[in-house]
Amino acid sequence: MKPKRPYLLKAAYEWVADNDLTPYLLVNADDEAAVVPMEFVQDGQIVLNISMGAVRNLLMDQDGVSFEARFSGKPMQVFVPIAAALALYAKENGDGLFFPDEEFPSDPTPTPPPEPKKESGFKLKVVK
């Protein structure tokens, strides 16, 4: 059977966002496939604000959660493998889901996060 966690993660995210609260993702930063800002890790965990105002190109799928964000002003592509996602809860009241332990299929070639798109900014054009 497929793991429940990706489905629960999406549902919890939608529920928190639909209630106009801020979704926080608790991550096991010790997972070797996790790509997170290590300077903010405490006790092997990191809490990430994954609200639409805080991240860009948020993608949640069977493999994990990926997005672009800024940490101390530096842009970073973040990837959280689904097994490293421990909980999703609302910042304002702590309500949400802590995910149960479950077995995940071992994938010898983990899917790397997508490369961020290079944006060239706005371009003006003279129209006559």
XYZ file of C-alpha atoms in Angstrom:
128
model
C 0.000 0.000 0.000
C 1.009 3.578 -0.581
C 1.910 5.616 2.523
C -0.852 7.798 4.018
C 1.417 10.700 4.885
C 1.357 12.520 1.496
C -2.446 12.533 1.542
C -2.671 13.622 5.171
C -0.092 16.345 4.563
C -2.084 17.862 1.686
C -5.348 17.655 3.621
C -3.840 19.286 6.725
C -2.308 22.048 4.599
C -5.630 22.829 2.926
C -7.479 22.768 6.244
C -5.031 25.187 7.894
C -4.995 27.518 4.859
C -8.818 27.444 4.522
C -9.044 28.657 8.123
C -6.763 31.626 7.311
C -4.009 30.287 9.558
C -0.280 29.891 8.871
C 0.815 26.320 8.008
C 4.030 25.228 9.694
C 5.829 22.043 8.651
C 7.901 20.195 11.275
C 10.809 18.425 9.553
C 13.326 15.780 10.576
C 16.410 17.652 9.350
C 18.617 14.601 10.002
C 17.087 12.820 6.987
C 19.967 12.634 4.512
C 17.720 13.523 1.546
C 16.367 16.681 3.227
C 17.551 19.971 1.761
C 16.862 22.600 4.430
C 18.763 25.600 5.828
C 20.968 23.832 8.366
C 21.798 27.034 10.257
C 18.219 27.053 11.614
C 18.104 23.386 12.681
C 17.684 22.727 16.406
C 17.844 19.249 17.944
C 17.725 17.661 14.479
C 14.458 19.393 13.552
C 13.371 22.528 11.760
C 9.991 24.242 11.520
C 9.225 25.789 8.131
C 6.531 28.343 7.333
C 4.991 26.993 4.109
C 2.247 29.590 3.653
C 1.741 30.924 0.142
C 3.113 34.296 1.250
C 6.347 32.737 2.523
C 7.214 30.313 -0.294
C 7.117 30.096 -4.074
C 6.330 27.131 -6.310
C 5.077 24.924 -3.480
C 4.764 21.307 -4.597
C 3.480 18.462 -2.420
C 3.525 15.012 -3.965
C 4.210 11.361 -3.107
C 7.959 12.033 -2.853
C 7.903 15.073 -0.618
C 7.476 18.816 -0.325
C 9.532 21.265 -2.370
C 9.495 25.037 -2.670
C 11.635 28.137 -3.022
C 12.093 30.440 -0.026
C 14.424 33.039 1.436
C 16.339 32.487 4.654
C 18.199 35.502 6.040
C 17.680 37.114 2.638
C 19.278 34.258 0.697
C 17.130 32.322 -1.811
C 17.081 28.554 -1.390
C 15.403 25.583 -3.011
C 14.027 23.418 -0.172
C 13.155 19.723 -0.418
C 11.584 17.694 2.381
C 11.260 13.960 1.671
C 7.836 12.689 2.670
C 9.371 10.476 5.381
C 11.013 13.567 6.956
C 7.707 15.473 7.263
C 6.765 14.914 10.914
C 3.794 17.268 11.381
C 1.804 20.082 9.834
C 0.086 22.504 12.177
C -1.196 26.072 12.460
C 1.223 28.635 13.888
C -1.538 30.554 15.629
C -3.037 27.743 17.735
C -0.859 24.630 17.247
C -3.796 22.649 15.845
C -2.952 20.208 13.068
C -1.636 16.709 12.480
C 1.395 14.858 13.789
C 1.947 12.024 11.354
C 2.110 8.419 12.587
C 5.174 6.285 11.982
C 4.869 4.265 8.804
C 7.011 2.359 6.366
C 8.135 4.083 3.201
C 9.365 2.258 0.123
C 13.114 2.619 -0.224
C 13.939 4.389 -3.448
C 17.603 3.952 -4.415
C 17.433 7.088 -6.571
C 15.594 9.825 -4.666
C 13.952 12.477 -6.782
C 15.994 15.683 -6.550
C 14.143 18.969 -6.111
C 13.433 20.839 -9.333
C 15.850 23.588 -10.271
C 14.487 27.095 -9.647
C 13.451 29.010 -12.720
C 15.675 31.929 -13.654
C 13.588 35.071 -13.808
C 14.858 38.012 -15.722
C 12.453 40.513 -14.183
C 10.239 42.975 -15.984
C 10.992 44.184 -19.478
C 9.583 47.357 -20.904
C 8.798 47.722 -24.556
C 7.920 50.870 -26.473
C 4.551 50.534 -28.189
C 3.746 52.927 -31.016
